[in-house]
Amino acid sequence: MSSAVKAATGVGSTQTPPADGSAPPAATPPPAPVDPLGRTSPHGTVLGFLRAAEEKDYIKAAKFFDGKRSPEEATQLVVQLKYLLDNGLSTSIDDISRKPKGDVEDELRLSRERIGTVKTPEGEMEVLLDLVRRQGEPAIWLFSQETLNRVPEFYSSEQHKDFEDHFPVWSQNIRFLSVPLWRWGMILVFLLIIFFAASLLTRTMIWLFRRLFRNRMSTAVEESVLALKAPIFCLLGAMMNRAAAGYARTALNRHYWSAVGLILVWTSGAWLLVRITDILISIVRHRLLVQMQVERATFVSLMGRIFKILVGLVLVIVLLNQAGVNVSALVAGLGIGGIALALAAQKTLADLFGGLSIIMRGAVRVGDFCQIAGIMGTVEDIGVSALRLRTLDRSVVSIPNSKVAEVSLENYSLRDQFWLHQIFTLRFDTPHDIMKIVLDRFAQLLLSNPEIDKNSARARLINLTPTGPQIEVFAYFRRPGADMAAFLAEQEKLLLKMMSAVEAAGTSLAAPIGVLRMEPEKASDTTSSR
């Protein structure tokens, strides 16, 4: 029995069924073959051919042709086809389909792909690819026989002018990164032209921004406007590079310069958008702070950061799409794994919404002096994930927003009045009439101060202790725009006047512990003892 019959009938198979009678496991299919030259898509075929031809690897470049030819014929055909593609291909390499099946929506058969046309004096030549399937190999795209047969005819009609003939032979022979030296010189000249043109346009743009914001130019806005110089320069340079890429000598250089220009345009555009966002945030924050709307100013800062994060995410998606990554499949994968991502990012999301909750409730603002979870300090920043607190010893403590939203928070900056509260303990032998004098004097000092709330001011005898009677001084200090330092200065004046009133009444404050007083012996007592 032949091996083919054995394989079909299962006779002679060494695989034994499981003892429990269940079906044997299915055989793992072999991995799909991979083409080492990247010819599995029309884009890969055209790009691979141009790269091999640019490196003058004619044997490798001929592998992108359908059919067999002698080495001499293949080399000549590679040179001719590359010349035609360099000088007249109507389609950008980036626009060629990257899908293994090609563009299935065109009018051609599924195994054929039109990548563009080449204009010559003889007319237009269609450049076609055919999908070739060979046994044991992956399906690959090759330049069709129909296109290759017409290449010599259209090539002979061209007036062949090689730009590099205008440069010395040594500049053609010396190469760096497979690029002739004369081309590096042209690139340098091109970049210098872009640099000077972009510098001039950048100065003009900065002048326009200053004219636009001249009436609202705070220090932060001025710094933000000056920071526009770098992204504007990069964006203008990238746009000029993108526009000039179409004048490159070869199709491969046009592809590279166009791709680099597109990446720089998107990156510089996102960078410029972030800088403009900083300017707008600075203007809005300045206006809100002037209007004493600190909560809204903090909210604007946080939303600006979230917007800049979204700009970064969009930039990454666009760059991945330009690199050929299937973004739709990536987004679908993120949708499927969204639950797992949300579970993994619970703390991050909690911190984000915790920060929004803090700002929306107005519980704390940037610049407020407060106590959070037993830590006292000034709020320096409320970020996307954490709050930064500058403590009294000048260190910085970072507290997650979710924790700030949960723990006890005491905001001293939101006080409308300052509490003056002191307990005076007089000597235990203070007479009744002196006590009345002290109480009246304390009340007069409080009521005579215009910055003391009259409704809350009081001085009362609240307790009799073994040390002495206790007087409570209770009042609220209010002054528009006053801070803790102003309150402490005013409180110090009142306390000194109260101490002076105690001394003027003929008494004093009680000692915290018992004091033994040693009085000098009287002279009469000394004489009688003798």
Short mmCIF file of N, CA, C and O in Angstrom, two decimals, residues 346-397:
data_model
loop_
_atom_site.label_atom_id
_atom_site.label_comp_id
_atom_site.label_asym_id
_atom_site.label_seq_id
_atom_site.Cartn_x
_atom_site.Cartn_y
_atom_site.Cartn_z
N GLN A 346 -7.91 50.70 37.56
CA GLN A 346 -8.89 51.19 38.51
C GLN A 346 -8.35 52.35 39.35
O GLN A 346 -9.01 53.37 39.52
N LYS A 347 -7.14 52.20 39.86
CA LYS A 347 -6.56 53.24 40.69
C LYS A 347 -6.33 54.51 39.90
O LYS A 347 -6.57 55.63 40.38
N THR A 348 -5.86 54.35 38.64
CA THR A 348 -5.63 55.53 37.81
C THR A 348 -6.92 56.28 37.53
O THR A 348 -6.98 57.51 37.62
N LEU A 349 -7.97 55.53 37.16
CA LEU A 349 -9.25 56.17 36.91
C LEU A 349 -9.81 56.79 38.18
O LEU A 349 -10.43 57.87 38.14
N ALA A 350 -9.63 56.10 39.31
CA ALA A 350 -10.10 56.65 40.58
C ALA A 350 -9.40 57.96 40.90
O ALA A 350 -10.02 58.93 41.37
N ASP A 351 -8.09 58.03 40.63
CA ASP A 351 -7.35 59.28 40.87
C ASP A 351 -7.83 60.39 39.92
O ASP A 351 -7.94 61.55 40.32
N LEU A 352 -8.10 60.03 38.66
CA LEU A 352 -8.56 61.03 37.70
C LEU A 352 -9.89 61.63 38.13
O LEU A 352 -10.05 62.85 38.20
N PHE A 353 -10.88 60.77 38.42
CA PHE A 353 -12.18 61.28 38.82
C PHE A 353 -12.14 61.89 40.21
O PHE A 353 -12.93 62.78 40.52
N GLY A 354 -11.21 61.41 41.05
CA GLY A 354 -11.04 62.05 42.35
C GLY A 354 -10.57 63.48 42.21
O GLY A 354 -11.04 64.38 42.93
N GLY A 355 -9.63 63.73 41.27
CA GLY A 355 -9.19 65.10 41.03
C GLY A 355 -10.30 65.98 40.51
O GLY A 355 -10.44 67.14 40.93
N LEU A 356 -11.12 65.45 39.59
CA LEU A 356 -12.26 66.23 39.09
C LEU A 356 -13.25 66.53 40.22
O LEU A 356 -13.80 67.63 40.29
N SER A 357 -13.47 65.54 41.09
CA SER A 357 -14.39 65.75 42.20
C SER A 357 -13.89 66.82 43.16
O SER A 357 -14.65 67.67 43.62
N ILE A 358 -12.59 66.80 43.44
CA ILE A 358 -12.02 67.81 44.35
C ILE A 358 -12.21 69.21 43.80
O ILE A 358 -12.62 70.14 44.50
N ILE A 359 -11.93 69.37 42.49
CA ILE A 359 -12.01 70.70 41.88
C ILE A 359 -13.45 71.15 41.75
O ILE A 359 -13.79 72.31 42.03
N MET A 360 -14.33 70.25 41.33
CA MET A 360 -15.73 70.63 41.15
C MET A 360 -16.39 71.00 42.48
O MET A 360 -17.24 71.89 42.53
N ARG A 361 -16.02 70.31 43.55
CA ARG A 361 -16.57 70.63 44.86
C ARG A 361 -15.95 71.88 45.46
O ARG A 361 -16.47 72.43 46.43
N GLY A 362 -14.82 72.32 44.91
CA GLY A 362 -14.15 73.49 45.46
C GLY A 362 -13.55 73.23 46.82
O GLY A 362 -13.36 74.16 47.61
N ALA A 363 -13.24 71.94 47.10
CA ALA A 363 -12.71 71.61 48.42
C ALA A 363 -11.31 72.17 48.62
O ALA A 363 -10.96 72.60 49.72
N VAL A 364 -10.51 72.17 47.58
CA VAL A 364 -9.14 72.67 47.69
C VAL A 364 -8.73 73.22 46.34
O VAL A 364 -9.17 72.75 45.29
N ARG A 365 -7.88 74.25 46.36
CA ARG A 365 -7.43 74.90 45.15
C ARG A 365 -5.92 75.07 45.21
O ARG A 365 -5.32 75.02 46.29
N VAL A 366 -5.33 75.30 44.06
CA VAL A 366 -3.89 75.56 44.01
C VAL A 366 -3.60 76.85 44.77
O VAL A 366 -4.24 77.88 44.55
N GLY A 367 -2.64 76.80 45.67
CA GLY A 367 -2.28 77.95 46.48
C GLY A 367 -2.93 77.96 47.84
O GLY A 367 -2.58 78.80 48.68
N ASP A 368 -3.87 77.05 48.11
CA ASP A 368 -4.54 77.01 49.41
C ASP A 368 -3.63 76.36 50.46
O ASP A 368 -2.89 75.41 50.18
N PHE A 369 -3.71 76.90 51.67
CA PHE A 369 -3.01 76.31 52.82
C PHE A 369 -4.01 75.42 53.55
O PHE A 369 -5.06 75.90 53.98
N CYS A 370 -3.70 74.14 53.65
CA CYS A 370 -4.66 73.19 54.20
C CYS A 370 -3.94 72.06 54.91
O CYS A 370 -2.71 71.96 54.90
N GLN A 371 -4.75 71.21 55.52
CA GLN A 371 -4.27 70.02 56.21
C GLN A 371 -5.00 68.81 55.62
O GLN A 371 -6.23 68.72 55.71
N ILE A 372 -4.24 67.88 55.03
CA ILE A 372 -4.81 66.71 54.37
C ILE A 372 -4.19 65.47 55.00
O ILE A 372 -2.96 65.30 54.98
N ALA A 373 -5.03 64.62 55.55
CA ALA A 373 -4.58 63.38 56.17
C ALA A 373 -3.50 63.64 57.21
O ALA A 373 -2.51 62.90 57.31
N GLY A 374 -3.66 64.73 57.98
CA GLY A 374 -2.70 65.05 59.03
C GLY A 374 -1.47 65.78 58.55
O GLY A 374 -0.59 66.10 59.35
N ILE A 375 -1.36 66.05 57.24
CA ILE A 375 -0.20 66.74 56.67
C ILE A 375 -0.61 68.18 56.34
O ILE A 375 -1.59 68.40 55.63
N MET A 376 0.14 69.14 56.87
CA MET A 376 -0.19 70.55 56.68
C MET A 376 0.78 71.16 55.66
O MET A 376 1.98 70.92 55.71
N GLY A 377 0.22 71.94 54.74
CA GLY A 377 1.07 72.59 53.75
C GLY A 377 0.25 73.36 52.74
O GLY A 377 -0.97 73.49 52.85
N THR A 378 0.93 73.87 51.70
CA THR A 378 0.31 74.66 50.64
C THR A 378 0.19 73.82 49.38
O THR A 378 1.17 73.17 48.97
N VAL A 379 -0.97 73.83 48.75
CA VAL A 379 -1.21 73.06 47.53
C VAL A 379 -0.47 73.72 46.37
O VAL A 379 -0.72 74.89 46.05
N GLU A 380 0.45 72.98 45.76
CA GLU A 380 1.19 73.51 44.63
C GLU A 380 0.60 73.09 43.29
O GLU A 380 0.71 73.82 42.31
N ASP A 381 0.00 71.91 43.25
CA ASP A 381 -0.52 71.43 41.97
C ASP A 381 -1.55 70.34 42.22
O ASP A 381 -1.38 69.52 43.12
N ILE A 382 -2.61 70.34 41.40
CA ILE A 382 -3.60 69.26 41.39
C ILE A 382 -3.52 68.64 40.01
O ILE A 382 -4.03 69.18 39.03
N GLY A 383 -2.82 67.52 39.91
CA GLY A 383 -2.58 66.89 38.63
C GLY A 383 -3.67 65.89 38.26
O GLY A 383 -4.70 65.77 38.92
N VAL A 384 -3.40 65.14 37.20
CA VAL A 384 -4.35 64.13 36.74
C VAL A 384 -4.47 63.00 37.73
O VAL A 384 -5.55 62.43 37.92
N SER A 385 -3.38 62.66 38.40
CA SER A 385 -3.41 61.50 39.30
C SER A 385 -3.13 61.84 40.76
O SER A 385 -3.55 61.10 41.64
N ALA A 386 -2.44 62.94 41.05
CA ALA A 386 -2.04 63.22 42.42
C ALA A 386 -2.05 64.71 42.70
O ALA A 386 -2.02 65.55 41.79
N LEU A 387 -2.10 65.01 44.00
CA LEU A 387 -2.03 66.39 44.49
C LEU A 387 -0.68 66.59 45.17
O LEU A 387 -0.25 65.74 45.96
N ARG A 388 -0.01 67.69 44.83
CA ARG A 388 1.30 67.99 45.42
C ARG A 388 1.14 69.04 46.49
O ARG A 388 0.55 70.10 46.25
N LEU A 389 1.69 68.74 47.68
CA LEU A 389 1.56 69.60 48.85
C LEU A 389 2.95 70.01 49.32
O LEU A 389 3.80 69.15 49.58
N ARG A 390 3.18 71.33 49.41
CA ARG A 390 4.45 71.85 49.93
C ARG A 390 4.28 72.05 51.43
O ARG A 390 3.54 72.90 51.89
N THR A 391 5.00 71.22 52.22
CA THR A 391 4.83 71.24 53.67
C THR A 391 5.57 72.43 54.28
O THR A 391 6.30 73.16 53.60
N LEU A 392 5.39 72.59 55.60
CA LEU A 392 6.01 73.72 56.29
C LEU A 392 7.54 73.61 56.32
O LEU A 392 8.23 74.63 56.42
N ASP A 393 8.08 72.40 56.26
CA ASP A 393 9.53 72.25 56.22
C ASP A 393 10.06 72.24 54.79
O ASP A 393 11.19 71.80 54.54
N ARG A 394 9.21 72.72 53.82
CA ARG A 394 9.57 72.94 52.42
C ARG A 394 9.77 71.65 51.63
O ARG A 394 10.32 71.69 50.53
N SER A 395 9.36 70.52 52.16
CA SER A 395 9.38 69.30 51.37
C SER A 395 8.07 69.18 50.60
O SER A 395 7.11 69.90 50.88
N VAL A 396 8.05 68.30 49.60
CA VAL A 396 6.86 68.12 48.75
C VAL A 396 6.30 66.72 49.00
O VAL A 396 7.02 65.73 48.93
N VAL A 397 5.00 66.66 49.30
CA VAL A 397 4.30 65.40 49.52
C VAL A 397 3.29 65.22 48.39
O VAL A 397 2.52 66.14 48.09
#
